PDB file of C-alpha atoms in Angstrom:
ATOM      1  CA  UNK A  19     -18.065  17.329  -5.374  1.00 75.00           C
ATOM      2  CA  UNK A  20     -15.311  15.141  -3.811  1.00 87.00           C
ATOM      3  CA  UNK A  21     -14.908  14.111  -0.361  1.00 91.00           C
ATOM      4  CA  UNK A  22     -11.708  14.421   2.029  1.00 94.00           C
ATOM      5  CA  UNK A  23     -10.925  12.540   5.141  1.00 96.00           C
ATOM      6  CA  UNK A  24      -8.325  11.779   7.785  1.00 96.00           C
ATOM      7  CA  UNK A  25      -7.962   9.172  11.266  1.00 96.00           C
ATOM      8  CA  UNK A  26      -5.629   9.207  13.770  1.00 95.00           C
ATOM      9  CA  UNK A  27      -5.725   5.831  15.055  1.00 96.00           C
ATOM     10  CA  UNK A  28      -3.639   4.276  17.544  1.00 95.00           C
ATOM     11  CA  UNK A  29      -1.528   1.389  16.355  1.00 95.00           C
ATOM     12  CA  UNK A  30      -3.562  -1.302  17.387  1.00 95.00           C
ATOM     13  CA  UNK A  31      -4.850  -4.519  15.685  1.00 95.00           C
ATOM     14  CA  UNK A  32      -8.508  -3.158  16.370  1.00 96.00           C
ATOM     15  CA  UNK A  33      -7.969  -0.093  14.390  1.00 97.00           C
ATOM     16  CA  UNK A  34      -7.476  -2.154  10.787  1.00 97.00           C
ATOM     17  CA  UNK A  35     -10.586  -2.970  10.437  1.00 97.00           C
ATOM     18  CA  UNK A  36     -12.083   0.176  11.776  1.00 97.00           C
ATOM     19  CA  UNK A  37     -10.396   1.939   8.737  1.00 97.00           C
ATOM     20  CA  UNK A  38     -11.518  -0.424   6.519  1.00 97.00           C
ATOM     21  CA  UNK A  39     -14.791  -0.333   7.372  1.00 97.00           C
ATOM     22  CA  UNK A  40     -14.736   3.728   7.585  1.00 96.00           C
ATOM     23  CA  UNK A  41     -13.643   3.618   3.719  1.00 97.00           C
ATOM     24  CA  UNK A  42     -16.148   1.173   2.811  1.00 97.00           C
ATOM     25  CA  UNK A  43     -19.099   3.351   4.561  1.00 95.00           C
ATOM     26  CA  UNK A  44     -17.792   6.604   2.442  1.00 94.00           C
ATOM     27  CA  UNK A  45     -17.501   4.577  -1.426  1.00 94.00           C
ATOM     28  CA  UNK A  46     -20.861   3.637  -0.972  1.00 94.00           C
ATOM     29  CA  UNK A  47     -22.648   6.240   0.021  1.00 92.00           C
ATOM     30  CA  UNK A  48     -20.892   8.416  -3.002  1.00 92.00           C
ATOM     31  CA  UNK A  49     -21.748   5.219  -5.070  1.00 93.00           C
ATOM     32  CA  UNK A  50     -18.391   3.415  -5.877  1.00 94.00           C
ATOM     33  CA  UNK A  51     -18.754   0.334  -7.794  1.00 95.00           C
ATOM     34  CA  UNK A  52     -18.603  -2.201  -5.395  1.00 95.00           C
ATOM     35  CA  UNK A  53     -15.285  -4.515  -7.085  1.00 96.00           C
ATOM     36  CA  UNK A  54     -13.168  -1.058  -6.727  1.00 96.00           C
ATOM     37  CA  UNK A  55     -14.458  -0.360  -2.964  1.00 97.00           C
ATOM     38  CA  UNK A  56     -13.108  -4.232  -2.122  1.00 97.00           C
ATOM     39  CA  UNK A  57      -9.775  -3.758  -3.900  1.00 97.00           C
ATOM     40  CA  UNK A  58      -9.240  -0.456  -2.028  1.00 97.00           C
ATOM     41  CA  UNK A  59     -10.631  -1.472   1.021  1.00 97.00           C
ATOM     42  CA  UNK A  60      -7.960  -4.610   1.158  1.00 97.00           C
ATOM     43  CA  UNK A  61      -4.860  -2.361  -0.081  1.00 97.00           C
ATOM     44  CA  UNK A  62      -5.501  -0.396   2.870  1.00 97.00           C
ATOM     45  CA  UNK A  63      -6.203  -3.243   5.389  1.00 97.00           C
ATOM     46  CA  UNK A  64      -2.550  -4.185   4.121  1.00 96.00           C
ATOM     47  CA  UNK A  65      -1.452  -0.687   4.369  1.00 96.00           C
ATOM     48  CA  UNK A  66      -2.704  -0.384   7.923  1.00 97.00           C
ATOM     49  CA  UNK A  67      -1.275  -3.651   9.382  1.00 95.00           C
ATOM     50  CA  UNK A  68       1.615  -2.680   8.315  1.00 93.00           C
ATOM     51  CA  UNK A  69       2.189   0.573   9.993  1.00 94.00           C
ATOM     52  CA  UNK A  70       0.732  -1.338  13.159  1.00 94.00           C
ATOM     53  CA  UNK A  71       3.410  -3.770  12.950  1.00 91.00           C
ATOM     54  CA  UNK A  72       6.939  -1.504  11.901  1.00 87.00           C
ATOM     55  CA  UNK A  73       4.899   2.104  12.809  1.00 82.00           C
ATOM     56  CA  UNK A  74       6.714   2.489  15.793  1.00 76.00           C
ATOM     57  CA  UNK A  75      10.109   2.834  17.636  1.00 63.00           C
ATOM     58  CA  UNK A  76      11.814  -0.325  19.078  1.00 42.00           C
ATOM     59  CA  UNK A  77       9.349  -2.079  21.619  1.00 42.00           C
ATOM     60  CA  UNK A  78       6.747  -0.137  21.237  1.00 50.00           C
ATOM     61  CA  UNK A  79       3.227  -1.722  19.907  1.00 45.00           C
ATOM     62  CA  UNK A  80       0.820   1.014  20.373  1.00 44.00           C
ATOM     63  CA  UNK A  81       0.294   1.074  24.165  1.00 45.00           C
ATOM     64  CA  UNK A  82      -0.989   4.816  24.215  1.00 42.00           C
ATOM     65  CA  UNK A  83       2.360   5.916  26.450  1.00 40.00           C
ATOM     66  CA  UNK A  84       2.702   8.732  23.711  1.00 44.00           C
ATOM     67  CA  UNK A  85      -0.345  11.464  22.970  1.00 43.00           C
ATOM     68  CA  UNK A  86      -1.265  13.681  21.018  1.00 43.00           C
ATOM     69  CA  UNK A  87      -3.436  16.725  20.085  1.00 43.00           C
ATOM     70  CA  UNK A  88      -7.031  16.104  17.834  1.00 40.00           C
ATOM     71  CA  UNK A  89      -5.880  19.003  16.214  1.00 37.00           C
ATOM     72  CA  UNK A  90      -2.140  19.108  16.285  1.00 46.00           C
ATOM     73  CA  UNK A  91      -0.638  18.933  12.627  1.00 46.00           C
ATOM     74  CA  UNK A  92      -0.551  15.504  10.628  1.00 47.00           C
ATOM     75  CA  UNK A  93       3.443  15.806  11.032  1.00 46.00           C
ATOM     76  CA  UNK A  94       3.326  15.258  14.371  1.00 43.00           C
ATOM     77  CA  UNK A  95       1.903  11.770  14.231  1.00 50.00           C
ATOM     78  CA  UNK A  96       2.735   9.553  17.770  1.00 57.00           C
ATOM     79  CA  UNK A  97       4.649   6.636  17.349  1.00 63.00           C
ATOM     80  CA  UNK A  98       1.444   5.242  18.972  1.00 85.00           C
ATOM     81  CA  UNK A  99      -0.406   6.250  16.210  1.00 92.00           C
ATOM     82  CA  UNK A 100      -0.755   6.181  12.623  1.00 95.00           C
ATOM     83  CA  UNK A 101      -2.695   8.488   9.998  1.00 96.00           C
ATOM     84  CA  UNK A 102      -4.879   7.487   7.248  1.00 98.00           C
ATOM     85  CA  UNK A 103      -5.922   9.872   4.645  1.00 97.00           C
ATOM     86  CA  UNK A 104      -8.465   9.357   1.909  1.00 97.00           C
ATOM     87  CA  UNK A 105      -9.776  11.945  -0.981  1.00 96.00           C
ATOM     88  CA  UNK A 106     -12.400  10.607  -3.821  1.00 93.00           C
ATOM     89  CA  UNK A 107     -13.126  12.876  -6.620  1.00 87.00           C
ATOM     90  CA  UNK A 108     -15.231  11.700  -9.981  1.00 82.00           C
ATOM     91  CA  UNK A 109     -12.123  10.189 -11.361  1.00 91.00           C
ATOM     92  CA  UNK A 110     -10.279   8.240  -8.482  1.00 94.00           C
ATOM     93  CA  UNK A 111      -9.641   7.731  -4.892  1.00 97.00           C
ATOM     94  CA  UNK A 112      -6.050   8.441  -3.257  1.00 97.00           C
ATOM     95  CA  UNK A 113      -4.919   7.007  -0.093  1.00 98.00           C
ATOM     96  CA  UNK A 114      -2.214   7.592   2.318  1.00 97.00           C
ATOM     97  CA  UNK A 115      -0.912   6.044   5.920  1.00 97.00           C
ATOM     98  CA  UNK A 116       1.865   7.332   7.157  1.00 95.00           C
ATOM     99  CA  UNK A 117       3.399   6.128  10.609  1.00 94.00           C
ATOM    100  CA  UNK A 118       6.354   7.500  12.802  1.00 88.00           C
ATOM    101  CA  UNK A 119       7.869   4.292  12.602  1.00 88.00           C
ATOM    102  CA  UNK A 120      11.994   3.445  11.070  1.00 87.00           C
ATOM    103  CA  UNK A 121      10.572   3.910   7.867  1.00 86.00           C
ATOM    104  CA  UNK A 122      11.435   1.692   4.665  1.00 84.00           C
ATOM    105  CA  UNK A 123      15.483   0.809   4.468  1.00 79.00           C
ATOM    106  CA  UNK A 124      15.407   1.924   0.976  1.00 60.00           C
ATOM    107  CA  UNK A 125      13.717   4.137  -1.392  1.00 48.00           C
ATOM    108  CA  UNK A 126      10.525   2.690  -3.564  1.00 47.00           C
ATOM    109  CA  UNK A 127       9.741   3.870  -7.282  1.00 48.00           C
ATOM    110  CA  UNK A 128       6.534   4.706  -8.011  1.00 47.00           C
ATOM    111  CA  UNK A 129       4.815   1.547 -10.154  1.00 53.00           C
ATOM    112  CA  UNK A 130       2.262   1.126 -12.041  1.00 53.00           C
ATOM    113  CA  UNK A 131       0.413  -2.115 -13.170  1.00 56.00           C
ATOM    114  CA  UNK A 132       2.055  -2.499 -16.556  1.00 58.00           C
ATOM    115  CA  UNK A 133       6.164  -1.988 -14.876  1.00 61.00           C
ATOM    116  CA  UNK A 134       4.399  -4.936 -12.561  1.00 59.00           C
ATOM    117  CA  UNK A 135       3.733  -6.957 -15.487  1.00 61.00           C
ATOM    118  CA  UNK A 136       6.851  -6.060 -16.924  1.00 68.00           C
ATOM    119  CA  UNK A 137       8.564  -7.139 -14.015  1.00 63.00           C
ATOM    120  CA  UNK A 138       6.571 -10.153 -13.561  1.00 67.00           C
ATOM    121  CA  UNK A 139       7.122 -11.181 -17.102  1.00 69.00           C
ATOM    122  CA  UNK A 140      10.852 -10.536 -16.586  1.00 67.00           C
ATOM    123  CA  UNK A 141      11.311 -12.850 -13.988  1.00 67.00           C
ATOM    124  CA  UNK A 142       9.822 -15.772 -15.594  1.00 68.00           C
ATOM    125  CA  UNK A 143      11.900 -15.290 -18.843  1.00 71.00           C
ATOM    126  CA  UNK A 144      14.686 -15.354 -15.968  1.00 65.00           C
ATOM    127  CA  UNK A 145      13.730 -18.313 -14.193  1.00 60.00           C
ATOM    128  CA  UNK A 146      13.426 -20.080 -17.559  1.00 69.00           C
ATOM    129  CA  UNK A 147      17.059 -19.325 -18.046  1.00 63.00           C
ATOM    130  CA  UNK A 148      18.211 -20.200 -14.509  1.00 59.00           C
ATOM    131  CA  UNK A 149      16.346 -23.891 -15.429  1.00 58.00           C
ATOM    132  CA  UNK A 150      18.218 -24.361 -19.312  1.00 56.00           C
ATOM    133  CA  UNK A 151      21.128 -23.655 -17.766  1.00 53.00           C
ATOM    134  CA  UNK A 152      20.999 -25.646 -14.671  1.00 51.00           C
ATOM    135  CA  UNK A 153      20.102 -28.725 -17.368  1.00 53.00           C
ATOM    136  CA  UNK A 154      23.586 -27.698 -18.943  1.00 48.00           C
ATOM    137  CA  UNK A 155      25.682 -28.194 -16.129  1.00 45.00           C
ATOM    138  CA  UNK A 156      28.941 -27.233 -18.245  1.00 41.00           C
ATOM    139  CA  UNK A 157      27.681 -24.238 -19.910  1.00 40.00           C
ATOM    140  CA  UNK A 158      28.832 -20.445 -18.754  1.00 38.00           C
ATOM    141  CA  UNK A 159      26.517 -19.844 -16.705  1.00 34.00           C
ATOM    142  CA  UNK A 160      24.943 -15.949 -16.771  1.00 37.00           C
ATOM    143  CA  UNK A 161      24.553 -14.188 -13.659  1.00 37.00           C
ATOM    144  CA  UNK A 162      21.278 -12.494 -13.531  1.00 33.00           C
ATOM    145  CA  UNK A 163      20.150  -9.528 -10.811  1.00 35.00           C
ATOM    146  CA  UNK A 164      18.490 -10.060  -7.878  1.00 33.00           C
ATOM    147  CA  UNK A 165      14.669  -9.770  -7.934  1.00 32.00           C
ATOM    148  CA  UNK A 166      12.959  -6.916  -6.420  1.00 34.00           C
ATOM    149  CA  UNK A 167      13.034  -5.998  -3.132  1.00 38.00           C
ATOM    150  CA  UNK A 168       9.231  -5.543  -3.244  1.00 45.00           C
ATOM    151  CA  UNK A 169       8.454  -8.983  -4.308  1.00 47.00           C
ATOM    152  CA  UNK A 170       9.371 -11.734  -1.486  1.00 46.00           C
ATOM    153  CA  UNK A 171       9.992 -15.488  -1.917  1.00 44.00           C
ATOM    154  CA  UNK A 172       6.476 -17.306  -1.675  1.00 41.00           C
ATOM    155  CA  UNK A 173       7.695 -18.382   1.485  1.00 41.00           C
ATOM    156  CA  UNK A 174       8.449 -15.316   2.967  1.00 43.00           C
ATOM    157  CA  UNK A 175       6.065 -14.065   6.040  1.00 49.00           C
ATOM    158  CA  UNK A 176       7.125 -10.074   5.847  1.00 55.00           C
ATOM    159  CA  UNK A 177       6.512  -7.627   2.549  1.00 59.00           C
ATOM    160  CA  UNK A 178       3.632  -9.418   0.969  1.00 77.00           C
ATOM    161  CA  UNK A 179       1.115  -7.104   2.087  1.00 84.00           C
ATOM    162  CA  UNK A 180       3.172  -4.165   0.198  1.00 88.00           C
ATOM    163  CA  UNK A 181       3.508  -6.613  -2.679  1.00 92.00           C
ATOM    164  CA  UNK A 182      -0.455  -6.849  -2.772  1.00 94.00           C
ATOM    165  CA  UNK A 183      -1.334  -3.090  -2.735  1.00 95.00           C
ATOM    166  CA  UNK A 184       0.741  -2.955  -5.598  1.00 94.00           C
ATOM    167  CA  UNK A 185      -1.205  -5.814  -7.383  1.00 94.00           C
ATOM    168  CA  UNK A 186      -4.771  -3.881  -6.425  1.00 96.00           C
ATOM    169  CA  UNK A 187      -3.704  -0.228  -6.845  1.00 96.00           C
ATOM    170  CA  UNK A 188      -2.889   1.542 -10.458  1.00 96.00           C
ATOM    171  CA  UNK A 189      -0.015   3.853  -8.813  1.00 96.00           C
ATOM    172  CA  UNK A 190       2.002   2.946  -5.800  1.00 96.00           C
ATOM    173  CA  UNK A 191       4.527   4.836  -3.779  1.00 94.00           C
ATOM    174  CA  UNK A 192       6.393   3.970  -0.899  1.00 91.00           C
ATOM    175  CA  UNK A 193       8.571   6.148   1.176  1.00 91.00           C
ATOM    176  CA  UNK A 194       9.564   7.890   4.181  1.00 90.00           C
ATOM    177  CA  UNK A 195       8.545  11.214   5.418  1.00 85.00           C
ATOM    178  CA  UNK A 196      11.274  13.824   5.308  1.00 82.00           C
ATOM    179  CA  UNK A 197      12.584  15.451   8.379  1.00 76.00           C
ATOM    180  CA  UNK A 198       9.988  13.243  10.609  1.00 70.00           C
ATOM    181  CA  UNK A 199      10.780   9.700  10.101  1.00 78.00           C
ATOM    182  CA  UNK A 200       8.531   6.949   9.715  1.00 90.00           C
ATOM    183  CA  UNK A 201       6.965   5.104   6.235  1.00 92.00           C
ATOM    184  CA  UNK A 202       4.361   6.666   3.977  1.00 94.00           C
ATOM    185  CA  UNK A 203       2.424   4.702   1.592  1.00 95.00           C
ATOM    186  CA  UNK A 204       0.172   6.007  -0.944  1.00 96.00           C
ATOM    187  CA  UNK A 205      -1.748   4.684  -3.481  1.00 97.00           C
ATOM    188  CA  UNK A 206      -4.883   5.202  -6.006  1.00 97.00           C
ATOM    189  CA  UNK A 207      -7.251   3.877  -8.420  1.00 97.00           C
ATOM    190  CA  UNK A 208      -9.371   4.988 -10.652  1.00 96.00           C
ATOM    191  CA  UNK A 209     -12.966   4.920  -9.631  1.00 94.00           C
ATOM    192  CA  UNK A 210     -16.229   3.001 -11.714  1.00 93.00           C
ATOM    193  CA  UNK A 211     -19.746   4.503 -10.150  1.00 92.00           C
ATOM    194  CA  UNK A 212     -23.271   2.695  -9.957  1.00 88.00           C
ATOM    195  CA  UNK A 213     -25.711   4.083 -11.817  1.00 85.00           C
ATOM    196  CA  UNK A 214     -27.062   7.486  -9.708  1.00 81.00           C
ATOM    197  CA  UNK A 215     -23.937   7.658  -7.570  1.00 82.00           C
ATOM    198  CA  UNK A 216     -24.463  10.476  -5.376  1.00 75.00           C
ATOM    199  CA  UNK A 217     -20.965  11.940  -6.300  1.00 73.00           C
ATOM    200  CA  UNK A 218     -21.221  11.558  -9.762  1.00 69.00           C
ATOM    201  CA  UNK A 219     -24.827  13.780  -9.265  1.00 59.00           C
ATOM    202  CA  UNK A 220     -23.840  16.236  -7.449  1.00 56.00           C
TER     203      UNK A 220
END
């Protein structure tokens, strides 16, 4: 058995926690152990507020001035609106919210948690560098990449909500939806049950 769902909601700080909630209500009445429900549950609080924040053309914030049919094609997402799209089977749960928004300025690579750590690991062994050599003021200096786009300066206020799906998903992609505009991002994770989990029985 698996189970398959999908919201239109209108981009509006009120519908966040309505998805959350929503995906919360399904994992545990198929039984999800609760530490994956809350790591899911928070990737796509992130996932939402984003596409209520840059979901949308220039100036507008959700207002309803744009429509649409209950049963008009997920393509033809509003930029009022936003779509969230969930499927659990026994092994994991996929995710997806896609707005009509500018979309992302460039493309994303799929990731999973070890190219994180990789990536993580990298840029300390940088930083490490960047510190000898700043102690060696006459030294040739090595000029290293710049970091990530993904992974903002502590200080930043913008992209650390994309930075911490990819910390509680396994695999992450973000893009843009071709020929409609707007961001997509999907992730997943590989599910643990409670003992009797109604999807696992059935």
């Amino acid at each position: 058995m698996s189970i398959w769902w999908s919201l239109h909601l209108r981009r509006e700080a009120a519908s966040v926690p309505l998805a959350r909630r929503f995906l919360l209500g399904t994992m545990e009445s198929a039984g999800v152990d609760p530490d994956i429900s809350f790591d899911l549950s928070l990737a796509l609080s992130e996932a939402c507020a984003n596409a209520v924040e840059h979901g949308g053309t220039h100036g507008d914030r959700g207002d309803g001035a744009e429509t649409w049919d209950a049963w008009e094609e997920p393509s033809g997402t509003a930029c009022g609106q936003y779509r969230v799209t969930a499927y659990l089977d026994g092994e994991k749960c996929r995710i997806e919210v896609a707005d009509s928004g500018p979309g992302f300025p460039a493309r994303r690579a799929l990731r999973t948690a070890a190219q994180q750590h990789e990536t993580e690991q990298h840029d300390a062994e940088r930083h490490e560098a960047q510190l000898h050599a700043a102690e060696q003021p006459y030294a040739s200096k090595q000029q290293y990449p710049p970091q990530y786009a993904e992974h903002p300066p502590l200080t930043a206020e913008d992209g650390r909500g994309l930075c911490l799906i990819e910390q509680l998903a396994d695999h992450v992609h973000f893009g843009n939806r071709p020929g409609h505009g707007g961001a997509v991002v999907s992730f997943d994770k590989v599910l643990k049950w409670r003992e009797g989990a109604l999807l696992m029985v059935s």
